[in-house]
Amino acid sequence: DVKVTQSSRYLVKRTGEKVFLECVQDMDHENMFWYRQDPGLGLRLIYFSYDVKMKEKGDIPEGYSVSREKKERFSLILESASTNQTSMYLCASSSTDSPLHFGNGTRLTVT
Amino acid sequence: KNEVEQSPQNLTAQEGEFITINCSYSVGISALHWLQQHPGGGIVSLFMLSSGKKKHGRLIATINIQEKHSSLHITASHPRDSAVYICAARFSGTYKYIFGTGTRLKVLA
């Protein structure tokens, strides 16, 4: 079974802090994604990566950056957390012929 | 523009009823996914389709490529089926997925 693991289930950070969200997948998937999920807005793509060191902006990249130094790990970085970044963050992975697999999510609160 | 439309937004059913959720998309896709999210829970992949029909237990997913339409059916619905169901399309030539707005299903005992 594919496993996508996000490092934290809940996080509370202060405004201005640098925040790292980690995601690891164990199925050698090429593609990895970071989404945020907000009530009424559904899933919105922040960034995705289709290979090591490759990244592309999604629909809402402002205030975020990503890192993919190894195939199995995709990190989301909030350079300076703000209250409007309070959200549920979901990591996902896939390959060309595989279903989309999600992690359990990280609920981030920025105070 | 790549778009995915899902209907209905909300659905309430009695236990045992047959349920259909619909998903339409705008242009050619390489795959269509159906996902399930229980309240407070993570997102689980139910099906990935590029043609035809797939069945898993009481769940059936179909896709009509010519009509650019997919349906998710639940037979003999049960309260534990209560969840949000989301369709997601990966359009040809892209790595990205476009998501429907989700269907919130509530099955009453």
PDB file of C-alpha atoms in Angstrom, chain B residues 47-98:
ATOM      1  CA  PHE B  47     -11.063   4.897  -8.454  1.00  0.00           C
ATOM      2  CA  MET B  48      -8.858   5.961 -11.317  1.00  0.00           C
ATOM      3  CA  LEU B  49     -10.506   5.678 -14.735  1.00  0.00           C
ATOM      4  CA  SER B  50      -9.495   6.372 -18.279  1.00  0.00           C
ATOM      5  CA  SER B  51     -12.281   4.376 -19.929  1.00  0.00           C
ATOM      6  CA  GLY B  52     -15.196   2.072 -19.207  1.00  0.00           C
ATOM      7  CA  LYS B  53     -16.300   1.035 -15.767  1.00  0.00           C
ATOM      8  CA  LYS B  54     -14.786  -0.086 -12.457  1.00  0.00           C
ATOM      9  CA  LYS B  55     -16.422  -1.702  -9.443  1.00  0.00           C
ATOM     10  CA  HIS B  56     -15.278  -2.090  -5.868  1.00  0.00           C
ATOM     11  CA  GLY B  57     -17.773  -3.521  -3.433  1.00  0.00           C
ATOM     12  CA  ARG B  58     -20.876  -1.332  -3.527  1.00  0.00           C
ATOM     13  CA  LEU B  59     -19.146   1.421  -5.477  1.00  0.00           C
ATOM     14  CA  ILE B  60     -19.206   1.658  -9.262  1.00  0.00           C
ATOM     15  CA  ALA B  61     -17.500   4.299 -11.378  1.00  0.00           C
ATOM     16  CA  THR B  62     -18.164   4.825 -15.065  1.00  0.00           C
ATOM     17  CA  ILE B  63     -16.748   7.177 -17.653  1.00  0.00           C
ATOM     18  CA  ASN B  64     -17.989   8.169 -21.112  1.00  0.00           C
ATOM     19  CA  ILE B  65     -15.092   9.678 -23.003  1.00  0.00           C
ATOM     20  CA  GLN B  66     -17.201  10.969 -25.901  1.00  0.00           C
ATOM     21  CA  GLU B  67     -19.601  12.787 -23.582  1.00  0.00           C
ATOM     22  CA  LYS B  68     -16.797  13.883 -21.203  1.00  0.00           C
ATOM     23  CA  HIS B  69     -18.758  12.617 -18.251  1.00  0.00           C
ATOM     24  CA  SER B  70     -18.189  10.303 -15.315  1.00  0.00           C
ATOM     25  CA  SER B  71     -20.517   8.971 -12.642  1.00  0.00           C
ATOM     26  CA  LEU B  72     -19.975   7.444  -9.240  1.00  0.00           C
ATOM     27  CA  HIS B  73     -22.731   5.099  -8.075  1.00  0.00           C
ATOM     28  CA  ILE B  74     -23.273   3.725  -4.601  1.00  0.00           C
ATOM     29  CA  THR B  75     -25.591   0.755  -4.336  1.00  0.00           C
ATOM     30  CA  ALA B  76     -27.420  -0.078  -1.084  1.00  0.00           C
ATOM     31  CA  SER B  77     -26.144   3.080   0.599  1.00  0.00           C
ATOM     32  CA  HIS B  78     -25.237   2.983   4.267  1.00  0.00           C
ATOM     33  CA  PRO B  79     -24.685   5.743   6.859  1.00  0.00           C
ATOM     34  CA  ARG B  80     -20.952   4.995   6.787  1.00  0.00           C
ATOM     35  CA  ASP B  81     -20.957   6.182   3.148  1.00  0.00           C
ATOM     36  CA  SER B  82     -21.616   9.697   4.441  1.00  0.00           C
ATOM     37  CA  ALA B  83     -18.654  11.712   3.206  1.00  0.00           C
ATOM     38  CA  VAL B  84     -17.587  14.264   0.621  1.00  0.00           C
ATOM     39  CA  TYR B  85     -16.956  12.734  -2.796  1.00  0.00           C
ATOM     40  CA  ILE B  86     -14.625  14.581  -5.146  1.00  0.00           C
ATOM     41  CA  CYS B  87     -13.829  13.995  -8.791  1.00  0.00           C
ATOM     42  CA  ALA B  88     -10.462  15.056 -10.128  1.00  0.00           C
ATOM     43  CA  ALA B  89      -9.282  15.145 -13.725  1.00  0.00           C
ATOM     44  CA  ARG B  90      -5.766  15.022 -15.025  1.00  0.00           C
ATOM     45  CA  PHE B  91      -5.921  16.685 -18.401  1.00  0.00           C
ATOM     46  CA  SER B  92      -3.846  15.382 -21.301  1.00  0.00           C
ATOM     47  CA  GLY B  93      -0.379  16.885 -21.452  1.00  0.00           C
ATOM     48  CA  THR B  94      -0.277  18.084 -17.840  1.00  0.00           C
ATOM     49  CA  TYR B  95       0.807  16.754 -14.469  1.00  0.00           C
ATOM     50  CA  LYS B  96      -1.784  18.763 -12.609  1.00  0.00           C
ATOM     51  CA  TYR B  97      -5.212  17.728 -11.395  1.00  0.00           C
ATOM     52  CA  ILE B  98      -8.338  19.860 -11.547  1.00  0.00           C
TER      53      ILE B  98
END
